XYZ file of N, CA and C in Angstrom:
234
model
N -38.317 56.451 -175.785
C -37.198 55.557 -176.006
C -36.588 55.843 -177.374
N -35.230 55.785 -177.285
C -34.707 56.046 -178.905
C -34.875 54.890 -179.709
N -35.201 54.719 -180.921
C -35.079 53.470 -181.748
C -34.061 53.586 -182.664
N -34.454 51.961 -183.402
C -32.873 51.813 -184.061
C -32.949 52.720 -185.401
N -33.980 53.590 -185.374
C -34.250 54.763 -187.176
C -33.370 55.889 -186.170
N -33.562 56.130 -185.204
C -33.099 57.386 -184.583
C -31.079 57.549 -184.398
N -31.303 55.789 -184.095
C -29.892 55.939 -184.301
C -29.033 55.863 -185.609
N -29.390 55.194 -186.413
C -29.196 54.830 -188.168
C -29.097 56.478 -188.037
N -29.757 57.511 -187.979
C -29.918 58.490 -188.696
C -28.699 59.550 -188.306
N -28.126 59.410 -187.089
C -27.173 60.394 -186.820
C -25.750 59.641 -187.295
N -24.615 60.611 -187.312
C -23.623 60.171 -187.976
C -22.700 60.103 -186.707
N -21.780 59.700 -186.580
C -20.520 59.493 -186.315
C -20.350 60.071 -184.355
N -20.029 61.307 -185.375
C -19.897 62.483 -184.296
C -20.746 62.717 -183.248
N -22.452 62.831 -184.032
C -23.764 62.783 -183.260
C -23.897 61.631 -182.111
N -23.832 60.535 -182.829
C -23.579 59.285 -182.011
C -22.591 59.396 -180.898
N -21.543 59.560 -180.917
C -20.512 59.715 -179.963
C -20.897 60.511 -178.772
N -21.295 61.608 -179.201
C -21.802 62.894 -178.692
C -23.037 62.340 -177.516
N -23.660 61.881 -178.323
C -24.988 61.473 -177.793
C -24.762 60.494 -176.452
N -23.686 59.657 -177.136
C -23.186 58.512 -176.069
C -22.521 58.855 -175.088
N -21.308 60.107 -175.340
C -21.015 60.480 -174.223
C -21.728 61.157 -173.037
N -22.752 62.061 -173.739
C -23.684 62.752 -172.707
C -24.365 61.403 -171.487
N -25.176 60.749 -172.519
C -25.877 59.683 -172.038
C -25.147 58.856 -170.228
N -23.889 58.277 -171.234
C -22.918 57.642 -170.261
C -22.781 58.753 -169.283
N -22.062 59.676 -169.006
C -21.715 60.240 -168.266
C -23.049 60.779 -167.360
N -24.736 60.793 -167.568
C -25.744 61.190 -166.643
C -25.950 59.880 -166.061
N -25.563 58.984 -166.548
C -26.009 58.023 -166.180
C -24.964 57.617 -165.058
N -23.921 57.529 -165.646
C -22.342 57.827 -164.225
C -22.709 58.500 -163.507
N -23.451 59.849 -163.347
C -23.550 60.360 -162.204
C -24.866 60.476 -160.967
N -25.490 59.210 -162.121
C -26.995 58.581 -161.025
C -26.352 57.530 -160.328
N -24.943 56.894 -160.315
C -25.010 56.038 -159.540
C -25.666 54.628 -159.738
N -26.139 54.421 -160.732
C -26.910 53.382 -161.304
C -26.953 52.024 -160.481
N -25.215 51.352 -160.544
C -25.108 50.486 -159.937
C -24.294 49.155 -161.304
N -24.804 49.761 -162.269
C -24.328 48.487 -163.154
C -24.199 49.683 -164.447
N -23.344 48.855 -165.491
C -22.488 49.798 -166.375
C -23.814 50.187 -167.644
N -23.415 51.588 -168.046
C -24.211 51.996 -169.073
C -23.597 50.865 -170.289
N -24.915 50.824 -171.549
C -24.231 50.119 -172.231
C -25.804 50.944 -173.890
N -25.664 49.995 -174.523
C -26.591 50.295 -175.727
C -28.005 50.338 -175.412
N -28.610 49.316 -174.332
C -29.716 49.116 -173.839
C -30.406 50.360 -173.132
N -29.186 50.676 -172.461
C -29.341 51.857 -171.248
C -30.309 53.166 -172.096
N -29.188 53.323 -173.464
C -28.927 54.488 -174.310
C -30.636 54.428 -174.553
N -30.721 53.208 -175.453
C -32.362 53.190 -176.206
C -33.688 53.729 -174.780
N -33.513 53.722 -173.226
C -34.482 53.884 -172.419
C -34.364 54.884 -172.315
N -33.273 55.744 -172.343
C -33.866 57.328 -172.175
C -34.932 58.028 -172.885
N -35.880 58.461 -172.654
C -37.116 59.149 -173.524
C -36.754 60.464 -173.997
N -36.723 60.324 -175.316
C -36.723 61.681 -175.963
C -36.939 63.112 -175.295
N -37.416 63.083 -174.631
C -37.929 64.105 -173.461
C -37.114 64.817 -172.604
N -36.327 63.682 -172.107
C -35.101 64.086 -171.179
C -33.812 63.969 -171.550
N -33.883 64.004 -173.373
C -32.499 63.984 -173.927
C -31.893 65.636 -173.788
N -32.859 66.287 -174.272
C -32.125 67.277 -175.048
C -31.408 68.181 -173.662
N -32.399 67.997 -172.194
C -32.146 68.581 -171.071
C -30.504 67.836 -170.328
N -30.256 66.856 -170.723
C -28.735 65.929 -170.594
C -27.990 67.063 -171.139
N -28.457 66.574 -172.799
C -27.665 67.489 -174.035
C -26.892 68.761 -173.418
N -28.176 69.643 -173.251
C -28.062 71.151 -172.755
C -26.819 70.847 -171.367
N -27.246 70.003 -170.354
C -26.113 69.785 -169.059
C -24.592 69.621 -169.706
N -24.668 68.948 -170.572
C -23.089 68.811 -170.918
C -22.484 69.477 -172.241
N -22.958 70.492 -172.412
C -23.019 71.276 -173.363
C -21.324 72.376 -173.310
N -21.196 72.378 -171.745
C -20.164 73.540 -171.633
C -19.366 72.985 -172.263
N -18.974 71.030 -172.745
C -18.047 70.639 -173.217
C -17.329 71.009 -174.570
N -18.526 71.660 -175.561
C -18.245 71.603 -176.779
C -17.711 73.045 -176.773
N -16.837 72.825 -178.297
C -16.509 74.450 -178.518
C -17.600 75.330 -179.454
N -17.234 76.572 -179.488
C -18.724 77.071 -179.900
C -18.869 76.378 -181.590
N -17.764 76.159 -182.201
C -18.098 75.680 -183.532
C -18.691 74.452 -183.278
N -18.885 73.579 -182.201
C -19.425 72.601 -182.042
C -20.531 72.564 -181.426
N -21.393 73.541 -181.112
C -22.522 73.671 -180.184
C -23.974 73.476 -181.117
N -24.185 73.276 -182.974
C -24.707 72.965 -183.862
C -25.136 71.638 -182.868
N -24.432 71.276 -182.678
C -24.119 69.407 -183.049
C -25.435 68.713 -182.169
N -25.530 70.030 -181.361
C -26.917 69.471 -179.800
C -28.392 69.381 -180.963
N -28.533 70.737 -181.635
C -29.793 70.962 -182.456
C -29.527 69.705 -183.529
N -28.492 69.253 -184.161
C -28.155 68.353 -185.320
C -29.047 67.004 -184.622
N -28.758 66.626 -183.244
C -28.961 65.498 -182.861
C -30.238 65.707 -182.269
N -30.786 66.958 -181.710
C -32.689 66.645 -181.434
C -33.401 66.446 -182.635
N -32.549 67.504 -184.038
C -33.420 67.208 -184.853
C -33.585 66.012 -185.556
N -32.786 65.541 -185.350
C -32.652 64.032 -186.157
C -33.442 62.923 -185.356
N -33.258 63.062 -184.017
C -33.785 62.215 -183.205
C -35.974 62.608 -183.291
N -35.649 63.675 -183.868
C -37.534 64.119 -183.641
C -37.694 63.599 -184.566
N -37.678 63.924 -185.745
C -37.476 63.601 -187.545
C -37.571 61.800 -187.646
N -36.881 61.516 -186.955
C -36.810 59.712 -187.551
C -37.552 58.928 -186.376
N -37.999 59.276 -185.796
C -38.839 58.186 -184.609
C -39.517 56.939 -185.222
């Protein structure tokens, strides 16, 4: 589960980033009810970075840092 050090620790961009991946795997399970902050904190570290990597074609290559910026931060502050 992410905690609230994991999130404090990424900035802006990371966050966004993170949120969009998140939201959008979660849009495409069909869930049933809307992603929200709660959703974000249950994903396990485990099956972030494999999201990450899925929506990865989005970024441009100067932006492809931003996946390693956010595992490492997320390993680092648990």
């Amino acid at each position: 589960m992410i905690t609230d050090n994991q999130i404090k620790a990424l900035d802006e961009n990371e966050l966004a980033y993170l949120y969009y991946c998140l939201n959008s795997e979660w849009d495409s399970l069909n869930m049933g009810y809307e992603f929200n902050w709660y959703i974000l904190r249950a994903f396990r570290n485990n099956t972030i970075q494999h999201i990450l990597n899925k929506y990865s074609g989005n970024l441009t290559d100067e932006n492809k840092p931003l996946i390693m910026q956010i595992l490492t931060k997320l390993e680092t502050n648990k």
